CSV table of C-alpha atoms in Angstrom, one decimal:
chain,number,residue,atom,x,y,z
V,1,UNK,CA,119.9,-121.8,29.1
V,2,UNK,CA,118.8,-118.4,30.9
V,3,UNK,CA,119.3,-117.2,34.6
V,4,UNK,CA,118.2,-114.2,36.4
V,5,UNK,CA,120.0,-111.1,37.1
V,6,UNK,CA,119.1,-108.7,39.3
V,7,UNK,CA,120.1,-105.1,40.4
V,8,UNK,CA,120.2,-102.0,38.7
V,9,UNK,CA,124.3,-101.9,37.6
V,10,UNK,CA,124.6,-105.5,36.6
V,11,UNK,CA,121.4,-105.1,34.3
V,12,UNK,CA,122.6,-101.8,33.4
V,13,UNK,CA,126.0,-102.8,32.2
V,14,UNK,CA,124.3,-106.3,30.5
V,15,UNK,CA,122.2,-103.6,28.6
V,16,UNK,CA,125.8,-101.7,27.8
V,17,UNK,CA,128.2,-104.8,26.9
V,18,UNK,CA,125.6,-106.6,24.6
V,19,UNK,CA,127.6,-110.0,25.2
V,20,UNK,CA,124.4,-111.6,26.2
V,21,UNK,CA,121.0,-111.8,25.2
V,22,UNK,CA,118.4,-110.6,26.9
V,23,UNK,CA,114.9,-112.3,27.4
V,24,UNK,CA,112.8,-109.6,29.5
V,25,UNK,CA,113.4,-106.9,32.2
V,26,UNK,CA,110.9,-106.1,35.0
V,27,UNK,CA,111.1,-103.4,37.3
V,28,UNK,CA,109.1,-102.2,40.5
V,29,UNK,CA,106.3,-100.3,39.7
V,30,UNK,CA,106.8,-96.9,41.0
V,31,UNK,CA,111.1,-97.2,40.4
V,32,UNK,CA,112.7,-94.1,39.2
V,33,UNK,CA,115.9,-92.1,39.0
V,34,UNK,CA,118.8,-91.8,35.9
V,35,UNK,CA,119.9,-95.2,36.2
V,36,UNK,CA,116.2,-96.7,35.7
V,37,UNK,CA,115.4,-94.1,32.9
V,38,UNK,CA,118.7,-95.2,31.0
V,39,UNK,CA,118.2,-98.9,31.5
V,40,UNK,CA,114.3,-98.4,29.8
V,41,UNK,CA,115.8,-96.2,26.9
V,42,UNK,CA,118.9,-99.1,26.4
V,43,UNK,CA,116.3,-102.1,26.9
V,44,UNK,CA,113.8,-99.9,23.9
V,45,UNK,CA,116.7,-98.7,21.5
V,46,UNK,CA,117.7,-103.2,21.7
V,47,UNK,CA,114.4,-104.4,21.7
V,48,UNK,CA,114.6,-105.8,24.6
V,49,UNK,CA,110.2,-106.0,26.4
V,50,UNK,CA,110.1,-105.0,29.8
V,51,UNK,CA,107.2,-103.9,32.2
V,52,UNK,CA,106.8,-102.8,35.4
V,53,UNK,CA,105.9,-105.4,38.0
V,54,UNK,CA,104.7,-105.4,42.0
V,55,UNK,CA,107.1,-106.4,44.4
V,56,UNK,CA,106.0,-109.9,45.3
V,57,UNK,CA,106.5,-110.9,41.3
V,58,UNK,CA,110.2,-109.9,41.5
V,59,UNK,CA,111.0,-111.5,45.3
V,60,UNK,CA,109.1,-114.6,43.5
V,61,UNK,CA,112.0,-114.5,41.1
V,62,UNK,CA,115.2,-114.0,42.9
V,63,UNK,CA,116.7,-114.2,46.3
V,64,UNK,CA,118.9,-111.0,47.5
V,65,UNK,CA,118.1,-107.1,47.3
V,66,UNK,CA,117.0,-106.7,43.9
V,67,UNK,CA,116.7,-103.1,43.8
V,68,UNK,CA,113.6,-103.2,41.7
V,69,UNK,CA,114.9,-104.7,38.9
V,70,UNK,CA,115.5,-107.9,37.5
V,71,UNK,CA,116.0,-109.6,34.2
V,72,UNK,CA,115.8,-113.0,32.6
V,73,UNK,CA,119.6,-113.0,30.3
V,74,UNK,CA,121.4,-116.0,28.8
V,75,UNK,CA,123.8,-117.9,30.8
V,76,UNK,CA,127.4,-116.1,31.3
V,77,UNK,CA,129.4,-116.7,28.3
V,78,UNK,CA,132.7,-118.6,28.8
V,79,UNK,CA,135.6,-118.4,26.4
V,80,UNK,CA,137.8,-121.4,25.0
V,81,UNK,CA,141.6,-120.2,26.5
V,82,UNK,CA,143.3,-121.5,23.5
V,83,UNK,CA,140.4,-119.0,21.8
V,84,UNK,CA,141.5,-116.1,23.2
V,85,UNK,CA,145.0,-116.6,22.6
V,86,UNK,CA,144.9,-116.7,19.3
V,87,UNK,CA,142.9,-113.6,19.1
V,88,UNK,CA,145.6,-112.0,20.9
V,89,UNK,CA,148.6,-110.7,18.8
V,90,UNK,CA,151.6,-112.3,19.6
V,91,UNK,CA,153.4,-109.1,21.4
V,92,UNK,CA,150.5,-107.5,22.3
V,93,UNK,CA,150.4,-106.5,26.3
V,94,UNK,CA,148.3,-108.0,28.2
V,95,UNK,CA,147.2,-108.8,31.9
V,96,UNK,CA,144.8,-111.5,33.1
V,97,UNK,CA,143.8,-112.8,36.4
V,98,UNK,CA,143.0,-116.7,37.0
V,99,UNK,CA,141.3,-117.6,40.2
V,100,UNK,CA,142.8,-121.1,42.0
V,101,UNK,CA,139.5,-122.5,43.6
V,102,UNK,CA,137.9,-119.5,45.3
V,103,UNK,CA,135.0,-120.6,46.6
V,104,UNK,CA,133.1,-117.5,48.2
V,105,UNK,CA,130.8,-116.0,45.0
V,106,UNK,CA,131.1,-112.8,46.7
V,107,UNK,CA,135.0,-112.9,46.4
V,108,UNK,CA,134.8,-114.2,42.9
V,109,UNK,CA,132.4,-111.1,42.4
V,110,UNK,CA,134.8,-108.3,44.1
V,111,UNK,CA,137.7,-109.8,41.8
V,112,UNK,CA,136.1,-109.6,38.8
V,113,UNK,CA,134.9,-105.7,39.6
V,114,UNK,CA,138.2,-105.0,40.1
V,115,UNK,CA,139.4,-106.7,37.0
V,116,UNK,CA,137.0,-104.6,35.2
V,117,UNK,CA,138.2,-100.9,36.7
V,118,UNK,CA,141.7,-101.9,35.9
V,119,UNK,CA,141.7,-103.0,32.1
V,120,UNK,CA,142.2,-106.8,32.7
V,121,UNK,CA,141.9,-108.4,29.6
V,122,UNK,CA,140.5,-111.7,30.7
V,123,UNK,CA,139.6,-113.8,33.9
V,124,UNK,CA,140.3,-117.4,34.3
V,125,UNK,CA,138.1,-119.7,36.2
V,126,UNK,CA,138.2,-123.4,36.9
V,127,UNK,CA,135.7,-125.3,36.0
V,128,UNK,CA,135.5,-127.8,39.1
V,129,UNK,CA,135.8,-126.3,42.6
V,130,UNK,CA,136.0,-122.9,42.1
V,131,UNK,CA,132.4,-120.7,43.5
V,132,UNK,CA,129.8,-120.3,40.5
V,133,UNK,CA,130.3,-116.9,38.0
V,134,UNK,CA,126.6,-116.9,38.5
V,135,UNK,CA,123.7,-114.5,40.5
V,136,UNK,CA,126.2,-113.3,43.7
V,137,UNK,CA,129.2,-113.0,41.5
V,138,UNK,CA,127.3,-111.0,39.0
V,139,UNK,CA,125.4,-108.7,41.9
V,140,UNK,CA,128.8,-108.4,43.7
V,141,UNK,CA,130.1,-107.0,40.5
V,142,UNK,CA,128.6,-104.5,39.3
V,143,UNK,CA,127.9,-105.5,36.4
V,144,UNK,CA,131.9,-105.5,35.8
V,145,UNK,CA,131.6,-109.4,34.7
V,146,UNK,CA,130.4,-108.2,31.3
V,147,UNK,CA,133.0,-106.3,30.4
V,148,UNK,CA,136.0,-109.3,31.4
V,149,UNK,CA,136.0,-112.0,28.6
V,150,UNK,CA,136.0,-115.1,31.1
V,151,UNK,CA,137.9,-118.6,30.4
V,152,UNK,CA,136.7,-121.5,32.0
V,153,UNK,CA,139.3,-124.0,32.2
V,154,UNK,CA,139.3,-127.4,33.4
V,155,UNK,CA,143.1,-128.1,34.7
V,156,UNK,CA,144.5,-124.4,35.8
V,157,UNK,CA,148.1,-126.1,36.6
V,158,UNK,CA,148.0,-127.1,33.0
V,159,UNK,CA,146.6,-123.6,31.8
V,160,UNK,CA,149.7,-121.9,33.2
V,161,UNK,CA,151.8,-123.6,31.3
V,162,UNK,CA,149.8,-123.1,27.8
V,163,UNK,CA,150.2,-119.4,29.0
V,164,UNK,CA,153.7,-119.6,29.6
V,165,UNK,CA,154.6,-120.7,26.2
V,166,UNK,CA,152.3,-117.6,24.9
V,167,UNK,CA,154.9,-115.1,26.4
V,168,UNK,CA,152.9,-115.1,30.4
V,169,UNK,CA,154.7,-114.4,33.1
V,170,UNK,CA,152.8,-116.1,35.9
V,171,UNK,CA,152.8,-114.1,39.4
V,172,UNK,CA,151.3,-116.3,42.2
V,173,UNK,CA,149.9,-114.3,45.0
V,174,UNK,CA,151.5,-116.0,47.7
V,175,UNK,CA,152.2,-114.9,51.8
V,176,UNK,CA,155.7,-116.5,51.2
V,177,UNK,CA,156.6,-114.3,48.3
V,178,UNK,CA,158.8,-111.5,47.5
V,179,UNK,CA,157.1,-108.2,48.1
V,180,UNK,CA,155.0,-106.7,45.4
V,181,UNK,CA,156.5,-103.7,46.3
V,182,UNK,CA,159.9,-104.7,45.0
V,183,UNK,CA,158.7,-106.2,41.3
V,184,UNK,CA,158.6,-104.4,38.3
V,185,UNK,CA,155.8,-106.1,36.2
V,186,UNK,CA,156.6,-107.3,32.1
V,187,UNK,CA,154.0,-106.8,29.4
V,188,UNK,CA,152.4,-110.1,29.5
V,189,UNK,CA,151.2,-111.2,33.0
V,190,UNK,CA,148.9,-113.2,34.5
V,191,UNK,CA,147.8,-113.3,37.9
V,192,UNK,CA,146.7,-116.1,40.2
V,193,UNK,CA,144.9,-115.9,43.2
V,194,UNK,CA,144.7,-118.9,45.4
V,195,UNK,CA,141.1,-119.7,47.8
V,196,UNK,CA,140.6,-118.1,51.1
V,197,UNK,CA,141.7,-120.4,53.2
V,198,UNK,CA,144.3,-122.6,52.0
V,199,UNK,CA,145.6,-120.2,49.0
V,200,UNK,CA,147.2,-121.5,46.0
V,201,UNK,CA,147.5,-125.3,45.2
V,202,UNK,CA,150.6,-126.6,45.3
V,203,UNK,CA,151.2,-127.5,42.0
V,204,UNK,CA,150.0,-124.6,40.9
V,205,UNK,CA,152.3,-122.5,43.2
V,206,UNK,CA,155.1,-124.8,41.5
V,207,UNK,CA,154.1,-123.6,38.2
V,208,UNK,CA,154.2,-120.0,38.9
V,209,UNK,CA,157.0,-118.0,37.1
V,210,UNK,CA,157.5,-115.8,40.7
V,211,UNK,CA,155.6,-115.8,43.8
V,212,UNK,CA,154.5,-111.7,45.3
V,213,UNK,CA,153.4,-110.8,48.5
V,214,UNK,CA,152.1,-107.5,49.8
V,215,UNK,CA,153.9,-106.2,53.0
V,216,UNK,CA,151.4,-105.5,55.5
V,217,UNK,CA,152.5,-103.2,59.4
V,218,UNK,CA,149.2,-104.4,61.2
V,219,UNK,CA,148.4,-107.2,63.5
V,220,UNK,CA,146.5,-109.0,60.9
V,221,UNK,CA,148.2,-111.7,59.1
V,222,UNK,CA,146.8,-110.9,56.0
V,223,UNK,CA,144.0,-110.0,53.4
V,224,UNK,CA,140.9,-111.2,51.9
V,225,UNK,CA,141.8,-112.2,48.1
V,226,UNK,CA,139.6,-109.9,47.2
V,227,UNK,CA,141.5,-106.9,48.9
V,228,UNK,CA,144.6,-108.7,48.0
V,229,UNK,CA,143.5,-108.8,44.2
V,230,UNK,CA,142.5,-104.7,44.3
V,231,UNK,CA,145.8,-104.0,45.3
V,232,UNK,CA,147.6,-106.6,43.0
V,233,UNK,CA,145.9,-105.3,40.4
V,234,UNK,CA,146.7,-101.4,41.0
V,235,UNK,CA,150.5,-102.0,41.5
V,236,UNK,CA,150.5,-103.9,38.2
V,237,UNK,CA,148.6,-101.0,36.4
V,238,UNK,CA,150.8,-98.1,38.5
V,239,UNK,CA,154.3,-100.1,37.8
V,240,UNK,CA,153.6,-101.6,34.0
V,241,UNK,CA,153.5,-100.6,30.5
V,242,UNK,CA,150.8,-103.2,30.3
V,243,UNK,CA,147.9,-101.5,27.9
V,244,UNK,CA,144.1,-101.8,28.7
V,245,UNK,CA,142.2,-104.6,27.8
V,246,UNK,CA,141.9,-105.4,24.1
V,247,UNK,CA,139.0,-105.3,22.1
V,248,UNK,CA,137.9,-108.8,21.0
């Protein structure tokens, strides 16, 4: 199974990562500049084929600003949780995200850039009613979704729990929290982040270890998730001993 990406970055950092396979690039005839010249030197040194191609054969292929490039990559590798646990050494500090039925791509995108600037050693993703990792996400990213092992999981509420009893301190982003401000963070934390209109589920907000809010002086009630996980994720990274994301 194979799906388009497009964008410089994203292709860019597929090129980098090497987590997926890649089938064939095309780019716009005429495209130039550093990031073009070092995606044609990555896709030759990889043996990855590419060729230049006119405009209407890339809008053929995908929908959204392409940027003159696109490629044809394998599907977006998902990891077994109970996987990457047992990779992970039993002390070893650690910080994940998990995502509680986002369902805007373009959030799920954000997120995962931001997981990828901070270190976050993995991103967990439900497998029904959450927003696709797919095209958007990817676009939205950057690119950053190869670089964040991702966990597709089919109960999250029973994830939390599996986590738990690997050492996870489970912080639910929640408006009716203590403030962020306030916490001082332990080595092994994960991070949930509940959709954009209704937040976290219930029994998932039950399962949570602690429940963190950020304290806002505005009018506005509150953030995007996406916002809200940028900031999360820096006050976790300014306030913790929590290393960068292990090497799998």
């Amino acid at each position: 199974m194979s799906e388009f990406v497009y964008g410089r970055q994203p292709v860019l950092e597929i090129l980098k990562a090497g987590q997926r396979t890649l089938h064939k690039i095309w780019i716009l005839e005429g495209t130039g500049g550093d990031i073009i010249q070092e995606i044609q030197q990555l896709a030759r040194t990889k043996g990855v084929p590419f060729e230049w191609a006119r405009r209407e054969h890339l809008d053929k292929r995908v929908q959204g600003h392409h940027q003159g490039v696109v490629a044809e990559a394998s599907a977006t590798k998902f990891l077994d949780l109970d996987g990457f646990l047992a990779q992970l050494e039993p002390t070893a500090p650690a910080l994940l995200v998990a995502l509680d039925e986002i369902q805007d791509p373009h959030n799920v995108g954000a997120i995962l850039r931001s997981a990828g600037f901070f270190g976050v050693a993995g991103a967990i993703v439900p497998k029904w009613r959450n927003a696709p990792v797919g095209e958007t996400a990817a676009r939205v990213s950057s690119g950053a979704i190869e670089h964040v092992p991702l966990m597709r999981v089919t109960n999250l509420a029973h994830s939390i729990k599996e986590l738990q009893e690997a050492g996870f301190e489970v912080i639910g982003a929640d408006m009716e929290g203590d403030l962020l401000s306030d916490y001082q963070p332990g080595k092994r934390c994960v991070i949930v982040f509940g959709s954009e209109g209704a937040g976290l589920r219930r029994l998932v907000r039950e399962r949570c270890d602690k429940l963190l809010r950020i304290s806002g002086a505005g009018k506005v009630a509150s953030l995007n998730v996406a916002a809200t996980a940028a900031i999360f994720l820096f006050e976790f990274r300014r306030r913790s001993s929590i290393g960068r994301a292990p090497v799998l």
